[in-house]
Short mmCIF file of C-alpha atoms in Angstrom, two decimals:
data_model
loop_
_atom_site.label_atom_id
_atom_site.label_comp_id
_atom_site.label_asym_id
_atom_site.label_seq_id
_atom_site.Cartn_x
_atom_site.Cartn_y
_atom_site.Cartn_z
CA UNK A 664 -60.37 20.11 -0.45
CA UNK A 665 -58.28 17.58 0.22
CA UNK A 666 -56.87 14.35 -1.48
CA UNK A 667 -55.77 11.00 -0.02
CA UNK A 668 -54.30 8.19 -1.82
CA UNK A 669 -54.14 4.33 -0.74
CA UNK A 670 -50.93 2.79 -2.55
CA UNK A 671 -50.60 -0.68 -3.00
CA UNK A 672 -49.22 -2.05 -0.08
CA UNK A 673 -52.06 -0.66 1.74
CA UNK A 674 -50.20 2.51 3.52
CA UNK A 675 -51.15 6.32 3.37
CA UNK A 676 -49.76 7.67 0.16
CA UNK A 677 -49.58 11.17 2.78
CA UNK A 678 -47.08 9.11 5.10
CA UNK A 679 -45.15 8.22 2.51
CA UNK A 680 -44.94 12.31 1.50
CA UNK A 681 -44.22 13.62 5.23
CA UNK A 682 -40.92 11.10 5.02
CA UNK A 683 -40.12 12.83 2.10
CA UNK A 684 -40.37 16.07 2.94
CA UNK A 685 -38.94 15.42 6.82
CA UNK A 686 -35.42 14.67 4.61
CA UNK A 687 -35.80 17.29 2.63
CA UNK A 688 -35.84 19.59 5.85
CA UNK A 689 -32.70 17.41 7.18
CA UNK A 690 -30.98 18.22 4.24
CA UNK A 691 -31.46 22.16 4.40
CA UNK A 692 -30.48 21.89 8.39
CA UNK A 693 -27.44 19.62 7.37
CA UNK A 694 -24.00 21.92 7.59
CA UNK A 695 -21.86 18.72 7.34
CA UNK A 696 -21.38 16.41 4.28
CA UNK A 697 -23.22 13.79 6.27
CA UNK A 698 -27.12 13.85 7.71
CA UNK A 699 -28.24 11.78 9.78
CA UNK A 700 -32.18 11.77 10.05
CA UNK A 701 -34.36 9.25 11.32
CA UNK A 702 -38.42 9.02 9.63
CA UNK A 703 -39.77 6.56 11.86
CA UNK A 704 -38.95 3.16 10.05
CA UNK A 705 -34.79 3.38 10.43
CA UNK A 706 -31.72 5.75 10.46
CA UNK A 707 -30.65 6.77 7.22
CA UNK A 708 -27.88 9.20 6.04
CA UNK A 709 -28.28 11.96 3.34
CA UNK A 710 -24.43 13.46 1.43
CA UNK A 711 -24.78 16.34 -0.03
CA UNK A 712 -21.21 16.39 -1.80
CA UNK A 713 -18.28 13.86 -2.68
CA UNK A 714 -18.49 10.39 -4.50
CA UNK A 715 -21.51 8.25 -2.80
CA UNK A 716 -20.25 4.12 -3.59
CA UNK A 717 -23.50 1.98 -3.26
CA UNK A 718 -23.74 -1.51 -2.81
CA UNK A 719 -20.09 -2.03 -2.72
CA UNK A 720 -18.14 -5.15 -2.05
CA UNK A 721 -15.10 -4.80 0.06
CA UNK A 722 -12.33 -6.43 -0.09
CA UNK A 723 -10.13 -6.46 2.95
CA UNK A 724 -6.37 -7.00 1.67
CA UNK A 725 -5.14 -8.54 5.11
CA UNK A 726 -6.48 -11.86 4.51
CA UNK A 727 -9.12 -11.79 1.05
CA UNK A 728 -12.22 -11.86 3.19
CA UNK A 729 -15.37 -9.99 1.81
CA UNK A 730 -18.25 -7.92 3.34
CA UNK A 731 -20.98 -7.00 0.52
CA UNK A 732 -23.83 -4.19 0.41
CA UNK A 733 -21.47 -1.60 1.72
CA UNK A 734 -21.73 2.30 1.11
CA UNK A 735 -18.62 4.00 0.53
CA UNK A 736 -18.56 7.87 0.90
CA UNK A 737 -15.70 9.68 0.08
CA UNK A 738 -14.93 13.47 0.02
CA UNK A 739 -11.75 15.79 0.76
CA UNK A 740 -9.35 12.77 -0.57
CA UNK A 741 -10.38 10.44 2.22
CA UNK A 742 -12.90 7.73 2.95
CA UNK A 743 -15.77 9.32 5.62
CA UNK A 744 -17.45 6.65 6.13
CA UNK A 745 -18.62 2.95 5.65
CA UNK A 746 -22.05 2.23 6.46
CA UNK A 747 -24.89 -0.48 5.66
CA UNK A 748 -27.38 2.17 6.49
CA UNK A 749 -29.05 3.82 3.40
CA UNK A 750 -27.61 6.66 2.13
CA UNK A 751 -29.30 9.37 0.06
CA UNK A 752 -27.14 11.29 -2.67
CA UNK A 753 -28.21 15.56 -2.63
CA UNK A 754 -26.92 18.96 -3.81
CA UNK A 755 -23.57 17.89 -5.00
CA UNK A 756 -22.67 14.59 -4.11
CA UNK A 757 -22.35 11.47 -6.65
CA UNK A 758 -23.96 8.05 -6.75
CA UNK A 759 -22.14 5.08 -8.00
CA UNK A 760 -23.84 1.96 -7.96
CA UNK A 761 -21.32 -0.63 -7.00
CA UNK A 762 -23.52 -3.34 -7.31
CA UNK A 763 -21.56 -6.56 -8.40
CA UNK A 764 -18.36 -4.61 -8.49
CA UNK A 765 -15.57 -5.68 -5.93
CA UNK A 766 -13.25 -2.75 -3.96
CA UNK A 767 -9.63 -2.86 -3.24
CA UNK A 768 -7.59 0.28 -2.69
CA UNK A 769 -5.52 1.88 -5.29
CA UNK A 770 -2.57 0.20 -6.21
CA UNK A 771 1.17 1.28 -6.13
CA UNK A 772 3.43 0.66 -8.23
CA UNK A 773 7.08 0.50 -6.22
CA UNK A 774 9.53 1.22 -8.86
CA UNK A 775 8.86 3.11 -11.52
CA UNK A 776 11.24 6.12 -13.46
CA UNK A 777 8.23 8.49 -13.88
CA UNK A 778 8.80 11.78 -12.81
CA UNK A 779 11.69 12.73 -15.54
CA UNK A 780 8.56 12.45 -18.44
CA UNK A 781 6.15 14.56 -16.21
CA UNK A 782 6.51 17.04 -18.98
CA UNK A 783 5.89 15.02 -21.65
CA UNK A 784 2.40 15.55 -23.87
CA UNK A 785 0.80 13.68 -23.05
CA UNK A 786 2.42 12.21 -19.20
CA UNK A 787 2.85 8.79 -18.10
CA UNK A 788 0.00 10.06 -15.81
CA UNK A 789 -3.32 8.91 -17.81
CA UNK A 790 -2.20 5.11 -18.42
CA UNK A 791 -1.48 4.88 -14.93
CA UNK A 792 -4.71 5.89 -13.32
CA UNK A 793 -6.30 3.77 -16.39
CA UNK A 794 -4.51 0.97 -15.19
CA UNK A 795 -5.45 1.45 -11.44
CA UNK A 796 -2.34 2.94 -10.36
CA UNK A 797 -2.65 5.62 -7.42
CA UNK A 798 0.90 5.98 -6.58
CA UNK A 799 4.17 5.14 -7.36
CA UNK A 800 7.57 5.26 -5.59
CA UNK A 801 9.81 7.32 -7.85
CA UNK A 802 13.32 5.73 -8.34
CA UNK A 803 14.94 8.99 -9.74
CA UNK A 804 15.96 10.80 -7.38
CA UNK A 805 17.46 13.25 -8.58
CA UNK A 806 17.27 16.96 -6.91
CA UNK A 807 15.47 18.43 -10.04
CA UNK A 808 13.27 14.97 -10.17
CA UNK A 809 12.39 15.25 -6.44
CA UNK A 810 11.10 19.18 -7.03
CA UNK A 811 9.79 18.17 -9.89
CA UNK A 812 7.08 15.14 -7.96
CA UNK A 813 6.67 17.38 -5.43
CA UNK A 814 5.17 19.69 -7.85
CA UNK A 815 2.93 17.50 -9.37
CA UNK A 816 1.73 16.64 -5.84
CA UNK A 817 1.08 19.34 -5.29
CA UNK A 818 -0.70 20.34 -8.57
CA UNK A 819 -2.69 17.08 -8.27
CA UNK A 820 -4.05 18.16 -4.67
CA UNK A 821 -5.09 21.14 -5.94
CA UNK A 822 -7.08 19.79 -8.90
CA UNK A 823 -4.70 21.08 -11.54
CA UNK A 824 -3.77 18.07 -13.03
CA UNK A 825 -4.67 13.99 -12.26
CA UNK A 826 -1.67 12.25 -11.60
CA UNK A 827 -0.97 9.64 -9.11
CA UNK A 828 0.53 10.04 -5.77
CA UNK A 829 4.53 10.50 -6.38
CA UNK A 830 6.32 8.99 -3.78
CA UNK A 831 9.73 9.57 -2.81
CA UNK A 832 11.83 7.12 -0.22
CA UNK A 833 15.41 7.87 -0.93
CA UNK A 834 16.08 4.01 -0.48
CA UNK A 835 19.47 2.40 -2.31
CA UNK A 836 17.65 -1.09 -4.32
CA UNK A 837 20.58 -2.36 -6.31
CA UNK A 838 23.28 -4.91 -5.06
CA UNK A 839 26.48 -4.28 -5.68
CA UNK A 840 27.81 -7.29 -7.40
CA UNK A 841 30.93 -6.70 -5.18
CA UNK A 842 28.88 -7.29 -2.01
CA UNK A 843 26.72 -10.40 -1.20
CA UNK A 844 23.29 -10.37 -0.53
CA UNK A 845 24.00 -11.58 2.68
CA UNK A 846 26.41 -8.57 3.82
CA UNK A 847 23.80 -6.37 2.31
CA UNK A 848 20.94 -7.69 4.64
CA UNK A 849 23.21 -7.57 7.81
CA UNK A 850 24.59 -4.04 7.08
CA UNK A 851 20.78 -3.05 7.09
CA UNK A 852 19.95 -2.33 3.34
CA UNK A 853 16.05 -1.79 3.40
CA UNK A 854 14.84 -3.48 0.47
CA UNK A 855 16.86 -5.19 -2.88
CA UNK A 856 14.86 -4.91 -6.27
CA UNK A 857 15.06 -6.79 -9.66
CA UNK A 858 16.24 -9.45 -7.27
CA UNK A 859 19.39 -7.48 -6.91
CA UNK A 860 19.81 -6.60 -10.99
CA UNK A 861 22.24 -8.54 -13.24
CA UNK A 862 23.74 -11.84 -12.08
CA UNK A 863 21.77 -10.68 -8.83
CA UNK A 864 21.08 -11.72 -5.58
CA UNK A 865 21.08 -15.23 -6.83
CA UNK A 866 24.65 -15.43 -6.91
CA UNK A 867 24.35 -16.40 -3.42
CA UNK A 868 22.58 -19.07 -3.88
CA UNK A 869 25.13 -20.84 -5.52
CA UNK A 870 27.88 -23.28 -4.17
CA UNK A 871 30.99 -21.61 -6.13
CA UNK A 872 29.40 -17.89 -4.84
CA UNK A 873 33.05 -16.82 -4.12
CA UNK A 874 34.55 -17.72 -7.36
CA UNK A 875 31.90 -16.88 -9.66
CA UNK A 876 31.74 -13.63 -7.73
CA UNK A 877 35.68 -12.88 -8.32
CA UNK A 878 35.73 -14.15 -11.90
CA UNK A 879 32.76 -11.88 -12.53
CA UNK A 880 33.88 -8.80 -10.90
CA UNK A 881 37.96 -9.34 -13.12
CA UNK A 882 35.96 -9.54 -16.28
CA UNK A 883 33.62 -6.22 -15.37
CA UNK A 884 37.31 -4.40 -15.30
CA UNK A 885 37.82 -5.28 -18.79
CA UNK A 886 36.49 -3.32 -21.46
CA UNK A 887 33.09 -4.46 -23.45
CA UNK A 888 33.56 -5.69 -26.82
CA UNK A 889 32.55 -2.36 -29.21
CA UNK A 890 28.67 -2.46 -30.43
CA UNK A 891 27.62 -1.96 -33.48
CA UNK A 892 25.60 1.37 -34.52
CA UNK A 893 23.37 2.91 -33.04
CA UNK A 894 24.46 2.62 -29.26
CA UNK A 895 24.10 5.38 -26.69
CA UNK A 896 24.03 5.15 -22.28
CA UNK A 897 20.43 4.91 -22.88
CA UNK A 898 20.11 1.77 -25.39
CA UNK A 899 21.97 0.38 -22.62
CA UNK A 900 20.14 1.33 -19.73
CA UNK A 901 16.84 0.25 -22.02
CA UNK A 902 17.91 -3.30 -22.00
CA UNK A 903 21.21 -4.58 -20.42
CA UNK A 904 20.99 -7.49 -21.77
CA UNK A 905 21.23 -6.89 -24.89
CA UNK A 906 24.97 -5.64 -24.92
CA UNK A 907 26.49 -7.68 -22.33
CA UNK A 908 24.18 -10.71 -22.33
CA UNK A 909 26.75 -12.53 -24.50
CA UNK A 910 29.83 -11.97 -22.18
CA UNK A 911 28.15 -12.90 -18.97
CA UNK A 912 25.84 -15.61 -20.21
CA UNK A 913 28.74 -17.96 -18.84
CA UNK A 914 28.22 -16.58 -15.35
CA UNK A 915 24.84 -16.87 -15.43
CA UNK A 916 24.98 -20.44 -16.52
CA UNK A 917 27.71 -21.45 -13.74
CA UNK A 918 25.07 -20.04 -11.47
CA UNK A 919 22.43 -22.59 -12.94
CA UNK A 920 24.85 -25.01 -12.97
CA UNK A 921 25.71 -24.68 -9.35
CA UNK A 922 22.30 -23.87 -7.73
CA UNK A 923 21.82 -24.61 -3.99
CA UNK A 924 17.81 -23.98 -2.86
CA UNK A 925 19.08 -24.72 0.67
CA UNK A 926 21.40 -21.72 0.57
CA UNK A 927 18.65 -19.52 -1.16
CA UNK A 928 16.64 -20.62 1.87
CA UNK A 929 19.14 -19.51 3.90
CA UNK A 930 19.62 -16.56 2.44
CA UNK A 931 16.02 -15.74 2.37
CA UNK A 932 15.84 -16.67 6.47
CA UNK A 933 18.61 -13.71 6.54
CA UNK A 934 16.15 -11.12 4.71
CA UNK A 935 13.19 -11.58 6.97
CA UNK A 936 15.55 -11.71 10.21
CA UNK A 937 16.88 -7.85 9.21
CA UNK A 938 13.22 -7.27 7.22
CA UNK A 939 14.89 -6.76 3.72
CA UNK A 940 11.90 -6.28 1.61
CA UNK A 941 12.35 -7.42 -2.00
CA UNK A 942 10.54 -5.85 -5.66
CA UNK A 943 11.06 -8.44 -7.41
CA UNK A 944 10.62 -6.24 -10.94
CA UNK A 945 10.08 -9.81 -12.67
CA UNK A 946 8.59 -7.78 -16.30
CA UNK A 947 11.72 -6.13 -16.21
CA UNK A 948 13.64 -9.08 -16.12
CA UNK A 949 11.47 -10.79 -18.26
CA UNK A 950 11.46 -7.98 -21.18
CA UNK A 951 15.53 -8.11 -20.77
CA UNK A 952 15.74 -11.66 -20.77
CA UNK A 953 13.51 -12.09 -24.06
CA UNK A 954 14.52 -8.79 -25.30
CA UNK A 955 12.99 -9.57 -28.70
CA UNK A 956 9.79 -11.54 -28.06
CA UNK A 957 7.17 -10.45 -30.40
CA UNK A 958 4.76 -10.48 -27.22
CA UNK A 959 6.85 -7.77 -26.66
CA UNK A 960 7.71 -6.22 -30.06
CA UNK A 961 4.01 -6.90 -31.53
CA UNK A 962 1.87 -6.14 -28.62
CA UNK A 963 -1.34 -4.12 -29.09
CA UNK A 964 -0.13 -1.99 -25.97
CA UNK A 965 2.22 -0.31 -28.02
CA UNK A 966 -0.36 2.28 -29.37
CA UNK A 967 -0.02 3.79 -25.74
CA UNK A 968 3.83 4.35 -26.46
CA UNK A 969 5.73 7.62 -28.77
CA UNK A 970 7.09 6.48 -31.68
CA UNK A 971 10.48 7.68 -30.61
CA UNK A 972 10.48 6.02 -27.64
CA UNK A 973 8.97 2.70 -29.51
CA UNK A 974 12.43 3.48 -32.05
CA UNK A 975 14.75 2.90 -28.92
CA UNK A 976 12.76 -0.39 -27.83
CA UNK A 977 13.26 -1.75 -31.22
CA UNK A 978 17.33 -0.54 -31.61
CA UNK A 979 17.57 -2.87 -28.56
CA UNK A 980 15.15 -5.97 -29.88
CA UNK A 981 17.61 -5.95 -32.96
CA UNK A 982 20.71 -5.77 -30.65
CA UNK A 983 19.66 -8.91 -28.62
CA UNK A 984 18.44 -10.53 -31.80
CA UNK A 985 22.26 -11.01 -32.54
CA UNK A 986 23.11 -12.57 -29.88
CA UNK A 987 23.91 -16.34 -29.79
CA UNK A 988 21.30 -18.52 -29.25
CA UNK A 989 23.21 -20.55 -26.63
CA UNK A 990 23.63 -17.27 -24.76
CA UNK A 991 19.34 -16.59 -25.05
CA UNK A 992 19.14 -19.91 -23.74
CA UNK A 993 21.15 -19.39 -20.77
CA UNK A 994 18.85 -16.18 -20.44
CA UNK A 995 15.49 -17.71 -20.35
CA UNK A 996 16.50 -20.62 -18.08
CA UNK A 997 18.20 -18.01 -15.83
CA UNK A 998 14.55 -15.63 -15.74
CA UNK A 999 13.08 -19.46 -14.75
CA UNK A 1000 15.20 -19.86 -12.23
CA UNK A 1001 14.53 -16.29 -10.86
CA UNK A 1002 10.55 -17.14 -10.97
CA UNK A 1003 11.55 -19.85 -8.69
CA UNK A 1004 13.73 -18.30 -6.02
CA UNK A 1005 11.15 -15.35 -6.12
CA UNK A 1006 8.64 -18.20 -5.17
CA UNK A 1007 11.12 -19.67 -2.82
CA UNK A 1008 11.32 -16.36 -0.62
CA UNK A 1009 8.02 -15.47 -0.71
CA UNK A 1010 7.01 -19.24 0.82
CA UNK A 1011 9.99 -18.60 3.71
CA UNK A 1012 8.33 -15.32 4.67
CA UNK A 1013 10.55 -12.08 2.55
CA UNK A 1014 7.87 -9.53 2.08
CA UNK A 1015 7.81 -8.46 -1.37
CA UNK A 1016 6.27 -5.19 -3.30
CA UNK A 1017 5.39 -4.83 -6.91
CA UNK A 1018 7.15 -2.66 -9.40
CA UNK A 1019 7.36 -3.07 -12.38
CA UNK A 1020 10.78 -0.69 -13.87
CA UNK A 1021 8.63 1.76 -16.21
CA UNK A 1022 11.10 3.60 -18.31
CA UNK A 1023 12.88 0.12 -19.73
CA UNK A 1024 12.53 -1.51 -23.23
CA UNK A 1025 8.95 -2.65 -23.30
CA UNK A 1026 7.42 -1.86 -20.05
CA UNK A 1027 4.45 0.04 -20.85
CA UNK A 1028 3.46 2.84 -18.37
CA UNK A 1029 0.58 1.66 -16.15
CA UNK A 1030 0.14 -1.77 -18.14
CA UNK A 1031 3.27 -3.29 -17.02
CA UNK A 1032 2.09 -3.42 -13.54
CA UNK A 1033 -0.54 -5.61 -14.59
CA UNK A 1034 2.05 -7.56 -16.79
CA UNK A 1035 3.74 -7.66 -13.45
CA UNK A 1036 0.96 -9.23 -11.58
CA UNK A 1037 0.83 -11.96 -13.85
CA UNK A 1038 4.37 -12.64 -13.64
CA UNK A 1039 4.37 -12.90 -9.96
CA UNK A 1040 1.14 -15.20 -10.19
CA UNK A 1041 3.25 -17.42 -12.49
CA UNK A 1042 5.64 -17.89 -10.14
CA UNK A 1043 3.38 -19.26 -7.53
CA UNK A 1044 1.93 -16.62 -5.32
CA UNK A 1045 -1.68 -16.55 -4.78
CA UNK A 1046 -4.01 -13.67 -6.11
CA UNK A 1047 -4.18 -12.22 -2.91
CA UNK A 1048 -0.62 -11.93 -2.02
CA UNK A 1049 -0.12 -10.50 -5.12
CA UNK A 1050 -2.75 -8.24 -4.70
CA UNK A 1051 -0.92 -7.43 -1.40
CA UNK A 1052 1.99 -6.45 -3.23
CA UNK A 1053 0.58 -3.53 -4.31
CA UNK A 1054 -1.81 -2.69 -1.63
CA UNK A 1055 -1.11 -3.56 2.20
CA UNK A 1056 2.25 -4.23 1.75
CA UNK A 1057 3.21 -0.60 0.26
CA UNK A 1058 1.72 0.89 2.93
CA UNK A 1059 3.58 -1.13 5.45
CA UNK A 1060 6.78 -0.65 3.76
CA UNK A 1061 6.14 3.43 3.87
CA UNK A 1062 4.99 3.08 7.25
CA UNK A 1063 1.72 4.66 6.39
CA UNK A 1064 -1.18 1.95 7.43
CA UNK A 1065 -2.89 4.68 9.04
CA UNK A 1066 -3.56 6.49 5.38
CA UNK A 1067 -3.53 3.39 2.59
CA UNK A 1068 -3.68 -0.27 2.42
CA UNK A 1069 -7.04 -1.22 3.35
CA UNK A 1070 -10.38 0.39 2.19
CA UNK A 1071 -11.37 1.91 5.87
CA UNK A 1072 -13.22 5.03 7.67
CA UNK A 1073 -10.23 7.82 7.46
CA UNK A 1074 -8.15 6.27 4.85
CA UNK A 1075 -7.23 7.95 1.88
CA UNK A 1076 -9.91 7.86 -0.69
CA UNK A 1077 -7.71 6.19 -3.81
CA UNK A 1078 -9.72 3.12 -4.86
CA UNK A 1079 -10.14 0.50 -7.79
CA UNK A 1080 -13.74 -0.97 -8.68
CA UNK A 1081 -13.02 -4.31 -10.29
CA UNK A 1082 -15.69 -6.34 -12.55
CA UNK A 1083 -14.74 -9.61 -10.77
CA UNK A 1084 -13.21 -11.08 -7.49
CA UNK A 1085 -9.52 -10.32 -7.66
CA UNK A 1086 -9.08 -13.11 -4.93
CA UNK A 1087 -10.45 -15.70 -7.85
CA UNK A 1088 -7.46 -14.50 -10.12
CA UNK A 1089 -5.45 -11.78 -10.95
CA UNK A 1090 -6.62 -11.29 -14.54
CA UNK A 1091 -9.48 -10.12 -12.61
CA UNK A 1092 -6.58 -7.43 -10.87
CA UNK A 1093 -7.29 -5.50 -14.69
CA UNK A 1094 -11.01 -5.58 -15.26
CA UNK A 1095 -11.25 -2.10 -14.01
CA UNK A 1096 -14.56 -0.60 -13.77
CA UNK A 1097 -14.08 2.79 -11.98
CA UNK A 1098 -11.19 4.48 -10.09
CA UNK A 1099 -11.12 6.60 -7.29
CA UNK A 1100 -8.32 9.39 -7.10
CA UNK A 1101 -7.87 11.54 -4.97
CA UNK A 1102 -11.56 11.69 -3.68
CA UNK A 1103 -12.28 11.98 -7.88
CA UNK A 1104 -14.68 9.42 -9.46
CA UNK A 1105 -13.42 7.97 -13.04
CA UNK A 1106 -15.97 5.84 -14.73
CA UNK A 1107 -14.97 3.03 -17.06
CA UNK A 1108 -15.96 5.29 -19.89
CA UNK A 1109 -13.34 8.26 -18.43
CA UNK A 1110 -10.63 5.49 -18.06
CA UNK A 1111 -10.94 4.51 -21.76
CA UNK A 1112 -11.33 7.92 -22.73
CA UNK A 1113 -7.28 8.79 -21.22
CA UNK A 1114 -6.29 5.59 -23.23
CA UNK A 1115 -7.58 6.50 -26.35
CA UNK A 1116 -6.37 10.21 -25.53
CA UNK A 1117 -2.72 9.07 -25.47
CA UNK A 1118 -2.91 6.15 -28.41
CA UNK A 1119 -4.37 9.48 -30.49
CA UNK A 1120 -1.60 11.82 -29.75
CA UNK A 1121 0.90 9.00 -31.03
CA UNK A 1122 -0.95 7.75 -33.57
CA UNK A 1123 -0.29 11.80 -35.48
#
């Protein structure tokens, strides 16, 4: 006996069971992670293991242009392929529905002090990847720091741990206040960050440059007024600012005083002649300059950071809390000024990365890179540069387009799903829906789970 069924749309319900079973016999002659199998009405693809990324909007980093209804398949730690084609999920593999959710790859945070709390319970390691963060370039390098990344690289391949990418590259950032910027550049210095730290790069940008810079470098020989208790190296390192922001608030405000935006163009035209990238680090400068802000000192963040650690931040709040509030001011209309010269170089072509300095007073792992998108946005650069600071431009910098920057066929497979267009604004940089690590899926609901993880363990 047999039966025969007429659905709906008028077709042989039988038809409709011979397709099903002809990729059902693709799939058992498949001995690759991708099938392709053809049933009469189209090609179609069957994955049998990996992360399957359905109806995916991509978002190509070079210039902000989209191409929607993609499938993204990813396996092994890379990206296999990007097809329109539909794409059937067996055995193994994993279906996320992408639908409304916008792709970027994995961003990369490009100065961070990381490695030295790899031992820590917990790491650094799940507020990053909550946060987006795939990588980050390691500014420790120390020989028992650089062992230490490579082990976790290697542990992370391996699946023994999730951490980002650690990424070592041995390059000098900070200007010596002896030199100017403009020696620096010609002498071949890759890249300057924090704008060059202290009185900075922006010293050069000033019409008295020479005598500011000798007056500056005879006080540094004298001694620094005692601080009060507690003080240790690390208070110090924590927030500059906040022990010497009194005694060279004059310099800072000769260099306000004496601002030149022709020479900071010309300085900038010497950068991109000898490519000398710049990190800006502008939430480190900012969380120095208002050392005791209670965005800072009251933000909701802080359940993400050890109480010890959250002691330190607070010893140095209370330090810069003394200081005079003629010197503050000099402070805050000195971190304006940076905004602006940061603005300046960007517009006359200096390619720029983001970092954002984890390890200083206030600068949360993993959400200070977001702080730091924000403060890049505020000083005039589009949401897609900034989103290029911590996508395309990385991988330029490391030399490694051929492995990261773009979401494309052979690229490594470390992606963020956002909620909303990150070219409309980079709030929408945060509203993470899913990261991809490694090859390894994390849902929205495994991203909250690391936060609340970590705000538990510091909460006991």
């Amino acid at each position: 006996m047999s039966i025969k069924k007429i659905n709906r749309d008028g077709t042989n319900a039988s038809i409709k069971i011979r397709k099903r079973l002809l990729g059902v016999l693709c799939a058992a002659a498949a001995g690759s992670l991708l099938t392709a199998c053809n049933d009469g009405g189209g090609d179609w693809v069957e994955v049998t293991q990996g992360v399957v990324i359905r109806n995916a909007t991509i978002v190509d980093t070079r210039d902000g242009s989209m191409t929607s209804g993609k499938t993204i398949v990813v396996d092994g730690g890379k990206i296999k392929t990007i097809t329109s084609d539909p794409v059937r999920t067996a055995g193994t593999a994993q279906a996320v529905d992408a639908l409304g959710k916008y792709v970027v790859p994995g961003f990369v945070d490009m100065h961070a002090h990381v490695v030295e709390t790899a031992d820590l319970q917990p790491t650094f390691f799940p507020l990053l990847i909550a946060n987006g963060i795939t990588a980050f370039r390691e500014e420790s390098t120390t020989d028992a720091n650089i062992a230490r990344g490579k082990q976790v690289n290697a542990d992370s391949a391996a699946g023994r741990i999730d951490a980002p990418e650690v990424i070592f590259d041995g390059v000098e950032e900070h200007l010596d206040p002896a030199e100017s910027a403009f020696d620096a550049s010609n002498r071949g210095i890759p890249s300057v960050d924090h704008l060059g730290a202290g009185i900075g790069l922006i010293m050069d940008c000033s019409t008295q440059a020479q005598s500011i810079r000798a007056d500056f470098l005879a006080m540094s020989f004298k001694p620094f007024p005692p601080p009060p208790p507690p003080f240790s190296l690390s208070n110090f390192i924590l927030n500059p600012r906040a022990y010497d922001g009194a005694q060279n608030a004059p310099f800072y405000q000769r260099v306000l005083d004496t601002y030149d935006e022709t020479l900071c163009k010309s300085l900038s035209q010497t950068f991109v002649r000898n490519n000398t990238w710049q990190t800006p680090t502008l939430i480190r400068l900012r969380t120095q300059d208002w050392g005791d802000d209670p965005i800072y000192t009251q933000a909701p963040d802080l359940v993400y950071v050890e109480k010890s650690r959250r002691a330190l931040w607070q010893q140095t709040a209370d330090q810069f809390s003394t200081m005079p509030i003629t010197a503050v001011a000099t402070l805050h209309d000195y971190y304006e000024l940076q905004k602006r010269v940061t603005l300046l170089m960007k517009r006359n072509g200096v390619k720029m990365l983001a970092g954002s300095d984890v390890g200083g007073s206030w600068v949360i792992p993993g959400f200070s890179l977001q702080q730091e998108f924000h403060e890049l946005a505020a000083a005039g650069l589009s949401p897609l540069e900034v989103l290029q600071t911590t996508t395309l431009n990385p991988a330029e910098f490391l030399k490694r387009q051929s492995s990261m920057g773009t979401v494309e066929e052979g690229k490594n497979a470390d992606l963020v799903l956002l909620n909303a267009n990150p070219i409309d604004g980079v709030d929408n940089l945060g509203k993470i829906s899913g990261v991809v690590l490694r090859g390894r899926y994390f849902p929205k609901t495994a991203l909250d789970k690391l936060k609340s993880d970590v705000a538990a363990a510091y909460a006991s």
